mmCIF file of C-alpha atoms and ligand atoms in Angstrom:
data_model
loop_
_atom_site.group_PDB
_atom_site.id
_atom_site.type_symbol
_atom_site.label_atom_id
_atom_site.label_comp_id
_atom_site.label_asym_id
_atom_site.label_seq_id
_atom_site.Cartn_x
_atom_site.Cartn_y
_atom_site.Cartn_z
ATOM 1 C CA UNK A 1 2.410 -5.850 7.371
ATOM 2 C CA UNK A 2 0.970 -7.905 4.298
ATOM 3 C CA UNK A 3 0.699 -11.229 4.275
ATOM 4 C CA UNK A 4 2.010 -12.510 0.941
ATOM 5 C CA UNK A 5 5.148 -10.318 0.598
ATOM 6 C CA UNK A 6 7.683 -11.790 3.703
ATOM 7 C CA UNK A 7 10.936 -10.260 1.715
ATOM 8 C CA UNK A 8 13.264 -7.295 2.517
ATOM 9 C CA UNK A 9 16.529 -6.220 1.159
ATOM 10 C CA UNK A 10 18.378 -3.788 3.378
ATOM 11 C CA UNK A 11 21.409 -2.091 2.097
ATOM 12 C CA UNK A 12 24.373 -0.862 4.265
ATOM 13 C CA UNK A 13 22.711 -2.630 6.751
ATOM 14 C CA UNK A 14 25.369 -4.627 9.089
ATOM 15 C CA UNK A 15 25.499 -1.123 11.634
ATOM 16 C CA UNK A 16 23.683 2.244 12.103
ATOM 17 C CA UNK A 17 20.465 3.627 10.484
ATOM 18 C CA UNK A 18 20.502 0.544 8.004
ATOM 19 C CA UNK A 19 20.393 -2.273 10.646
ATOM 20 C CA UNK A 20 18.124 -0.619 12.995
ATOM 21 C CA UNK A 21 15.601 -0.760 10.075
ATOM 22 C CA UNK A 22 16.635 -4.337 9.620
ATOM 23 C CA UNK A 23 15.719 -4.743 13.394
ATOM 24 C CA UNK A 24 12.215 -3.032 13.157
ATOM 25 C CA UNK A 25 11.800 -5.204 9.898
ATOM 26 C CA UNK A 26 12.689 -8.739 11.560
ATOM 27 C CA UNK A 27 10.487 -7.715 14.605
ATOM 28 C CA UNK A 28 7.624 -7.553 12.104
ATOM 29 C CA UNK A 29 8.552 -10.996 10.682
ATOM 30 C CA UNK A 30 10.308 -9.575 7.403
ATOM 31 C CA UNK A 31 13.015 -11.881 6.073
ATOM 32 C CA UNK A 32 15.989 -9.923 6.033
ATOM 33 C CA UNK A 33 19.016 -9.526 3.646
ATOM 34 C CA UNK A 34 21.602 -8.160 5.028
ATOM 35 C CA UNK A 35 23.245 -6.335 2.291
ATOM 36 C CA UNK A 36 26.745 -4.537 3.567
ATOM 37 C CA UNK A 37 30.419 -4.329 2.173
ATOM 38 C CA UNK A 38 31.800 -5.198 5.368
ATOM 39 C CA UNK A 39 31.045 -9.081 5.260
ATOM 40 C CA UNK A 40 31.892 -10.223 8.827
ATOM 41 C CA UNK A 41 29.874 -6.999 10.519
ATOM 42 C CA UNK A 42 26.811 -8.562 8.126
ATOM 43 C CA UNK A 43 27.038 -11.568 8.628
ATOM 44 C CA UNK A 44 27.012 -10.628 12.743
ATOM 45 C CA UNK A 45 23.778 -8.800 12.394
ATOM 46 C CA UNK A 46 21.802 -11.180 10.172
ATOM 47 C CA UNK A 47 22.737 -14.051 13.171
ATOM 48 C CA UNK A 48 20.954 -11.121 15.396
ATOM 49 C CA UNK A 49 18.192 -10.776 13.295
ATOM 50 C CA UNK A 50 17.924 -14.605 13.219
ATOM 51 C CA UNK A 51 16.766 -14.228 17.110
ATOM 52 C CA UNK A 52 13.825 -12.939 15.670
ATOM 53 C CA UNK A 53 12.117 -16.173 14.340
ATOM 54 C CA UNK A 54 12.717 -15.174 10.542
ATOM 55 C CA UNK A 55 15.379 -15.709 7.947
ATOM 56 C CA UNK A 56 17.898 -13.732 7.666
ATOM 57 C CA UNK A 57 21.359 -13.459 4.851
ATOM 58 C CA UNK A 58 23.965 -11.861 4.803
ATOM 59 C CA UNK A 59 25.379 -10.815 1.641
ATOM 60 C CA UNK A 60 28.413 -8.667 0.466
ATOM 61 C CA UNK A 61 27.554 -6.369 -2.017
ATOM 62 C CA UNK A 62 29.129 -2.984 -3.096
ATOM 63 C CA UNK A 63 26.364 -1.115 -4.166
ATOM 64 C CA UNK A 64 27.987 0.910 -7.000
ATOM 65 C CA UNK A 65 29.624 -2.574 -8.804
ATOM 66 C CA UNK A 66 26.804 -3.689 -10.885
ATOM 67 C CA UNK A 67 27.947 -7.256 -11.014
ATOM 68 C CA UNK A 68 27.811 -7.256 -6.865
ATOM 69 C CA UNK A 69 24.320 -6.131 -6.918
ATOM 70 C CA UNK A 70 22.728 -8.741 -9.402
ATOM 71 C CA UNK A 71 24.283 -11.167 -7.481
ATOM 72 C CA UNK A 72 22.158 -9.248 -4.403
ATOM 73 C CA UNK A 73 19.151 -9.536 -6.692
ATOM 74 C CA UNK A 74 20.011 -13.578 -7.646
ATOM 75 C CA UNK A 75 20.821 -14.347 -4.700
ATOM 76 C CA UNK A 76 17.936 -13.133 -2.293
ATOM 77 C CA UNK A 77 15.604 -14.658 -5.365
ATOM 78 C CA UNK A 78 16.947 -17.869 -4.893
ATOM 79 C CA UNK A 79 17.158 -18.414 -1.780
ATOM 80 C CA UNK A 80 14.120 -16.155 -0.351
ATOM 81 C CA UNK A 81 11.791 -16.383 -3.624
ATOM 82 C CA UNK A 82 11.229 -12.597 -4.172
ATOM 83 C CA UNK A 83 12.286 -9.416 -3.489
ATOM 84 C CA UNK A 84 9.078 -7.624 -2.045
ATOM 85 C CA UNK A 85 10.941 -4.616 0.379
ATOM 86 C CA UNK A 86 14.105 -3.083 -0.926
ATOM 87 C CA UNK A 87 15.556 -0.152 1.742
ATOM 88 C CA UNK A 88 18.405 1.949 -0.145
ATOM 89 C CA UNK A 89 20.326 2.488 2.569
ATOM 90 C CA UNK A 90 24.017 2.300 2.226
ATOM 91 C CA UNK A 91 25.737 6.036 2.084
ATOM 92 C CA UNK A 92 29.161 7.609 2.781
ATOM 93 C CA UNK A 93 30.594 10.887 3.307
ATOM 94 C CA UNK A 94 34.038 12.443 2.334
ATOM 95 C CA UNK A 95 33.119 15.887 3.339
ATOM 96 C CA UNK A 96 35.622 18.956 2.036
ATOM 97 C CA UNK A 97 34.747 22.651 0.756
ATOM 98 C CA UNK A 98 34.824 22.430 -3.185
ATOM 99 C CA UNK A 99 38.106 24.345 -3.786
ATOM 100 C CA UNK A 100 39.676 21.258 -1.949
ATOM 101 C CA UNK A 101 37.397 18.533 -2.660
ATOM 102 C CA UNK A 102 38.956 15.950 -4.987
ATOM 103 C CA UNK A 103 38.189 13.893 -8.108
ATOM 104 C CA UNK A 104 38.440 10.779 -6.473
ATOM 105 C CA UNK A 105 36.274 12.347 -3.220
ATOM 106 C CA UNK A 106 33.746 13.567 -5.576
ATOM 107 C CA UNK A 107 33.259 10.142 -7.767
ATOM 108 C CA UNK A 108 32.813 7.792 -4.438
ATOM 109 C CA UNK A 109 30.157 9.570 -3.027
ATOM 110 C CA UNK A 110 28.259 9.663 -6.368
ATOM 111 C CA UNK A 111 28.734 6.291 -7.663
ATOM 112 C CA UNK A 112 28.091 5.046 -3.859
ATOM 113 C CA UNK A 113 24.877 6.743 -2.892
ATOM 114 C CA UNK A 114 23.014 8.181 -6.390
ATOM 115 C CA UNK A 115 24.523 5.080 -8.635
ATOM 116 C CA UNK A 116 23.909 2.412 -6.173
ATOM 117 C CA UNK A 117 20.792 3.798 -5.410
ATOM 118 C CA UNK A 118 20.035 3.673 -9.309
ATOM 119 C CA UNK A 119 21.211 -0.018 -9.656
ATOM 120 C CA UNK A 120 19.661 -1.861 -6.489
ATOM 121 C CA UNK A 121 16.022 -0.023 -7.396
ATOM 122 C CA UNK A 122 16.515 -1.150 -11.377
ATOM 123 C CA UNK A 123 17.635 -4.545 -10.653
ATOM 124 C CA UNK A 124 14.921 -4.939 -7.825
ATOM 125 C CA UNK A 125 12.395 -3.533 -9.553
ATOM 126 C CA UNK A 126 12.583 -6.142 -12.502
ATOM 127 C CA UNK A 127 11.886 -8.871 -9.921
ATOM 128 C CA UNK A 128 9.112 -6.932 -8.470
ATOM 129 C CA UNK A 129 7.270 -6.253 -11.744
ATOM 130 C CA UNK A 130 6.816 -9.583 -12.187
ATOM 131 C CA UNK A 131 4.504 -9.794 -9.039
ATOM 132 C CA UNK A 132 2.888 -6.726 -9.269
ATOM 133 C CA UNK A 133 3.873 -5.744 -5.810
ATOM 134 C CA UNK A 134 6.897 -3.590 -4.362
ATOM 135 C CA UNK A 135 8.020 -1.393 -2.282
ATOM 136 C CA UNK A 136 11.281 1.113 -2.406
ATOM 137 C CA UNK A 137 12.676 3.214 0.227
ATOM 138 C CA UNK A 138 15.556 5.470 -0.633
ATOM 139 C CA UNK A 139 17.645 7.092 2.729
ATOM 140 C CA UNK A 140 18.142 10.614 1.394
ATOM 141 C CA UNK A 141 18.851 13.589 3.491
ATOM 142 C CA UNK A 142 17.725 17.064 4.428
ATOM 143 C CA UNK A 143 21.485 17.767 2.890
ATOM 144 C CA UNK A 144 19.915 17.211 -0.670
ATOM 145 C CA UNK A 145 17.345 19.321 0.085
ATOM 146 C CA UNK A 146 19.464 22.223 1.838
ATOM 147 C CA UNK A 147 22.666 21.892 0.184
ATOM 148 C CA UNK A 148 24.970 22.008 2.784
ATOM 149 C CA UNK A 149 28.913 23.596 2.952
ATOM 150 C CA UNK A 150 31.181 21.151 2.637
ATOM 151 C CA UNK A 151 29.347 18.763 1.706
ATOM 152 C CA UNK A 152 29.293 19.087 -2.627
ATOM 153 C CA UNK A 153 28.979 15.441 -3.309
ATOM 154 C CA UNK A 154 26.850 14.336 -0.494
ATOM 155 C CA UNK A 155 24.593 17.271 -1.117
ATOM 156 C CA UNK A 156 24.336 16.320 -4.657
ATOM 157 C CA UNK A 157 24.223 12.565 -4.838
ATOM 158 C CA UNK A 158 21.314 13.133 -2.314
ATOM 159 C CA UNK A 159 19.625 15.673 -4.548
ATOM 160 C CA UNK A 160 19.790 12.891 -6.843
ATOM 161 C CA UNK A 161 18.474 9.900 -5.046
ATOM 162 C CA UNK A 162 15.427 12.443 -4.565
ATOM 163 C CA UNK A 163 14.853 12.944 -7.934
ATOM 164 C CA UNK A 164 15.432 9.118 -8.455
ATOM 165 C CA UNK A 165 12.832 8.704 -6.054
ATOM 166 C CA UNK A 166 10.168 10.490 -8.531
ATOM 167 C CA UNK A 167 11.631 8.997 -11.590
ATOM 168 C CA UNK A 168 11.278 5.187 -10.257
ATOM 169 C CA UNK A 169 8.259 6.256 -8.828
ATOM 170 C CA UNK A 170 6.351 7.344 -12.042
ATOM 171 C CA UNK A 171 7.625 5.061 -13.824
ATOM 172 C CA UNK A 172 6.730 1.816 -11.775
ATOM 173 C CA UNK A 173 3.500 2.975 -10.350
ATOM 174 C CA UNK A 174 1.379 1.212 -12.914
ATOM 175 C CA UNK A 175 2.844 -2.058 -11.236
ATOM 176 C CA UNK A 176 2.105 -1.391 -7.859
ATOM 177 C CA UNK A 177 5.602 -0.737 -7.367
ATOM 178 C CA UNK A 178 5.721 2.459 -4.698
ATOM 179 C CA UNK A 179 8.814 4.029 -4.257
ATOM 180 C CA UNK A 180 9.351 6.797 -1.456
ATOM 181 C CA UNK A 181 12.487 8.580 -0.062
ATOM 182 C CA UNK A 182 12.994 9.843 3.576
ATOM 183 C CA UNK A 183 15.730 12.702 4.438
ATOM 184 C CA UNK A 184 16.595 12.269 7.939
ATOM 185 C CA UNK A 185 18.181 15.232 9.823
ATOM 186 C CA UNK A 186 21.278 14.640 12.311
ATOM 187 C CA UNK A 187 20.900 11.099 13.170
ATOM 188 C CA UNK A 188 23.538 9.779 15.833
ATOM 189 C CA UNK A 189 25.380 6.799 14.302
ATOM 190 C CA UNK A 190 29.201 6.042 13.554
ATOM 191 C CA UNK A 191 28.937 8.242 10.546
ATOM 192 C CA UNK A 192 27.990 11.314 12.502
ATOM 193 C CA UNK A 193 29.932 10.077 15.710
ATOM 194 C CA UNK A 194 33.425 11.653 14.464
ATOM 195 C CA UNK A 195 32.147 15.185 13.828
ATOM 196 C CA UNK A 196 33.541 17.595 16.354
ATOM 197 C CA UNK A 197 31.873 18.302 19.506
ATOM 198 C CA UNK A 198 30.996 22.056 18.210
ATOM 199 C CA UNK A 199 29.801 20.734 15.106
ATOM 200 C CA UNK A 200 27.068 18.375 16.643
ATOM 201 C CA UNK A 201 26.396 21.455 18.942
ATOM 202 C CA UNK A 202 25.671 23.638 16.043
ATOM 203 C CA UNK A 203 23.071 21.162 14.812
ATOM 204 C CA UNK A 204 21.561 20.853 17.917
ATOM 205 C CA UNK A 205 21.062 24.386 18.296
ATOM 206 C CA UNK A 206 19.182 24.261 15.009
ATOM 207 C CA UNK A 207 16.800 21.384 15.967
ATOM 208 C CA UNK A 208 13.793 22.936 17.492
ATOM 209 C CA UNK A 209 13.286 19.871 18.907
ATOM 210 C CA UNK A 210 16.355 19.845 20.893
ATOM 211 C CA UNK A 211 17.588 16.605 20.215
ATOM 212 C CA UNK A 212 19.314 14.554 17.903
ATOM 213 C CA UNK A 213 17.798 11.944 15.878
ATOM 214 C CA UNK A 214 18.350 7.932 16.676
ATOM 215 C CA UNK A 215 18.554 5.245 14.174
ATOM 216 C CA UNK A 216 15.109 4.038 15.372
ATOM 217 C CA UNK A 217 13.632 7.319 14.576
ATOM 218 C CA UNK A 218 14.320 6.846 10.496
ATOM 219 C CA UNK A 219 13.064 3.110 10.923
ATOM 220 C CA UNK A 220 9.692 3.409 12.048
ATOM 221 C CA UNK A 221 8.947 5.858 9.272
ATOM 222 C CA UNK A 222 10.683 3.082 6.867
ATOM 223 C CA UNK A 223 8.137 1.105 8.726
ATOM 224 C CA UNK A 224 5.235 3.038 8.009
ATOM 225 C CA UNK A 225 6.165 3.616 4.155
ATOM 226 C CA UNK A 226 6.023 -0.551 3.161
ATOM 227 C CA UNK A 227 2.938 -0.974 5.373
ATOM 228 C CA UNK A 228 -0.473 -1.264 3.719
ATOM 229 C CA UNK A 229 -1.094 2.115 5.422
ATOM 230 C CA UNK A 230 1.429 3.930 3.010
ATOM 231 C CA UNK A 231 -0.265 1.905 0.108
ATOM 232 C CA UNK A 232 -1.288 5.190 -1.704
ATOM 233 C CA UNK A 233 1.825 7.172 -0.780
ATOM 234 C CA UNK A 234 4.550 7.470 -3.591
ATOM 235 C CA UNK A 235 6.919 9.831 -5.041
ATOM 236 C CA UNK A 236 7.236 11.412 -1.662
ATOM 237 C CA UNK A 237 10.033 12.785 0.634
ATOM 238 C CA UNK A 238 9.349 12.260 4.385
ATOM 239 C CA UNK A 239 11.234 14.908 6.447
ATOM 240 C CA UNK A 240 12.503 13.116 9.539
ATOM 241 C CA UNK A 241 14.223 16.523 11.409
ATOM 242 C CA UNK A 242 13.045 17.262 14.355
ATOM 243 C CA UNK A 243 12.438 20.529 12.325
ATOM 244 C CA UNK A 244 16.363 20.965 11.383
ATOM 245 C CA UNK A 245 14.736 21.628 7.748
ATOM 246 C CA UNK A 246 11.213 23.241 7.846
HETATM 247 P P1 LIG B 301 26.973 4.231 8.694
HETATM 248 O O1 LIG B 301 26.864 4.031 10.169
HETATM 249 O O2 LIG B 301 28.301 4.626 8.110
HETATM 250 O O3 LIG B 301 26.396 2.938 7.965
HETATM 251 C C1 LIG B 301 26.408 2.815 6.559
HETATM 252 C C2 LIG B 301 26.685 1.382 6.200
HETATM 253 O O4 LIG B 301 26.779 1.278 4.750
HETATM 254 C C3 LIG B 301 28.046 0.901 6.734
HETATM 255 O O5 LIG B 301 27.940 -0.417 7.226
HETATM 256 C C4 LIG B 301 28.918 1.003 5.516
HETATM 257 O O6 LIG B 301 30.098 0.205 5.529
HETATM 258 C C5 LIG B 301 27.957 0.552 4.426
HETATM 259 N N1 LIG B 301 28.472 0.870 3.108
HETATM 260 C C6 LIG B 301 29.362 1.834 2.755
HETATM 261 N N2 LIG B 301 29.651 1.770 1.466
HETATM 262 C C7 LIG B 301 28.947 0.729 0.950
HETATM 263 C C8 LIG B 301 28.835 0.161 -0.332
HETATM 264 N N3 LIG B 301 29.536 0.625 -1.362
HETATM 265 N N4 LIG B 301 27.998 -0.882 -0.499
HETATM 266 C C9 LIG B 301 27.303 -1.383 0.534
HETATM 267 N N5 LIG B 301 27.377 -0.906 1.785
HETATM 268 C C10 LIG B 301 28.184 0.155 2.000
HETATM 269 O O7 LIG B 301 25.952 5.367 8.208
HETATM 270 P P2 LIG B 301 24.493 5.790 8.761
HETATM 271 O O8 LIG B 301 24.666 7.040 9.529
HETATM 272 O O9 LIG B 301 23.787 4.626 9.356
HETATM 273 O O10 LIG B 301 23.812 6.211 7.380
HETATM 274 C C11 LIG B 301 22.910 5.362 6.677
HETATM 275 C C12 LIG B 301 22.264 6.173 5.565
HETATM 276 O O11 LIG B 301 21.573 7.299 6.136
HETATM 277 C C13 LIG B 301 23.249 6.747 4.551
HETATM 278 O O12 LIG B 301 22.702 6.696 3.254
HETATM 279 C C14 LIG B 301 23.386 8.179 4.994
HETATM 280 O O13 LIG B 301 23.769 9.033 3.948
HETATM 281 C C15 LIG B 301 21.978 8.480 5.490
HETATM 282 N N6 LIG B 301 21.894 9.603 6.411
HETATM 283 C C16 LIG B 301 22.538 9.562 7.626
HETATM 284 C C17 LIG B 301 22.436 10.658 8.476
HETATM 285 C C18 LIG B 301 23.085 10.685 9.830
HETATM 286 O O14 LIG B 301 23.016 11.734 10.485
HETATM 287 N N7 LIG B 301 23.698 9.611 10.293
HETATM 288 C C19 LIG B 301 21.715 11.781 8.077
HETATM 289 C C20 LIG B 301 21.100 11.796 6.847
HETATM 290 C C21 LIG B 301 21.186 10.686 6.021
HETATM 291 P P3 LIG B 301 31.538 0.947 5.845
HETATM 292 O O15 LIG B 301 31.549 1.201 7.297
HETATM 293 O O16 LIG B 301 32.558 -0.020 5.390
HETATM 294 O O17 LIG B 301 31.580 2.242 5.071
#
């Protein structure tokens, strides 16, 4: 890890994918915010993460209210200093087949995962110009990539935090601002937990690697992305599968 930037803001991060990358980030002696909608769940995990020797917040922030998430911004600023790490995390699901899918369905998924994607990098991103240093993480999915049935607003708000990715990317690069996406496969967590049993078996049989993926698995590679070994990486989409999209 470097040894100036100490900061990390993890969103959607008080269970699943979001706080095991707030574990692996904490182990490495990142500061952690602990960004979540469900307060008391955040709050739990940052007094786990404080076990680690570093500091750790929680805050409550809905990602797609703009006035939450400059108070994530403020907040972290003044009580960590900067925002060096910010991990894009927080994502839902409503899954229907479009002739059913609603309005309302439709506009959650969007403004949660592709607008709150757009807000937390823009609002992060002002604080990280101003030290030339940063480093962005969106949680995608191979669904944006494969478009998957039932799945017309996930598919597409992930399609969008992709292209985000490139967009933030370009333009930031000149500040040594890096800003990468990874698109994990079937990953076990609470959000996959209530899919039937025959549709987690008809992933599996499409994994060639015969297993499905853990929360730890997305981590390290959020790991390896804001380490000074990714320092030349950006603009990219890490596939994180086990070869459920090749
Ligand atoms: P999860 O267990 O449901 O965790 C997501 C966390 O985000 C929850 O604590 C959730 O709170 C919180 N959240 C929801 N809406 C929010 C909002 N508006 N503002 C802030 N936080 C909010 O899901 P996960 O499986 O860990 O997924 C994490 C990310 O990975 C998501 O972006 C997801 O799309 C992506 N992903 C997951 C898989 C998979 O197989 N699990 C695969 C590909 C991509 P609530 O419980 O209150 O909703």
């Amino acid at each position: 890890m470097y040894e100036l930037y100490k900061n990390a803001i993890v969103t959607g991060s008080a269970r699943g994918i979001g706080k095991a990358i707030a574990m692996k980030l904490a182990k490495k002696g990142l500061n952690i915010v602990v960004s979540d909608i469900m307060y008391d769940e955040a709050k739990q995990t940052a007094r786990e993460l404080e076990d680690f020797g570093i500091k750790a917040i929680a805050i409550k922030t809905d990602v797609s209210k703009v006035e939450d998430v400059e108070n994530l911004i403020r907040i972290t600023v003044n009580e960590l200093g900067s925002v060096d790490f910010l991990i894009n995390n927080a994502g839902i699901t409503r899954d229907n087949l479009t002739l059913r899918m609603s309005e309302q369905e439709w506009d959650i998924v969007i403004d949660i995962n592709l607008k709150g994607t757009f807000l937390c990098s823009k609002f992060a991103a002002k604080e990280m110009m101003k030290n030339r240093f940063g480093r962005i993480v969106n949680i995608a999915s191979v669904s944006g990539i494969l478009g998957t049935a039932g799945q017309a607003n996930y598919a597409s708000s992930k399609a969008g935090v992709i292209a985000l990715t490139k967009c933030f990317a370009r333009e930031y690069g000149a500040r040594n601002i890096t800003v990468n996406a990874i698109a994990p496969g079937f990953i076990l967590t609470e959000m996959t937990e209530q899919l039937s049993e025959k549709v987690k078996e008809g992933y599996l049989s499409q994994i060639p690697l015969k297993r499905v993926g853990t929360p730890d698995d997305i981590a390290e590679v959020v790991n390896f992305l804001i380490s000074p070994s990714a320092s030349y990486i950006t603009g990219t989409v890490i596939n994180v599968s086990g070869g459920l999209l090749i």
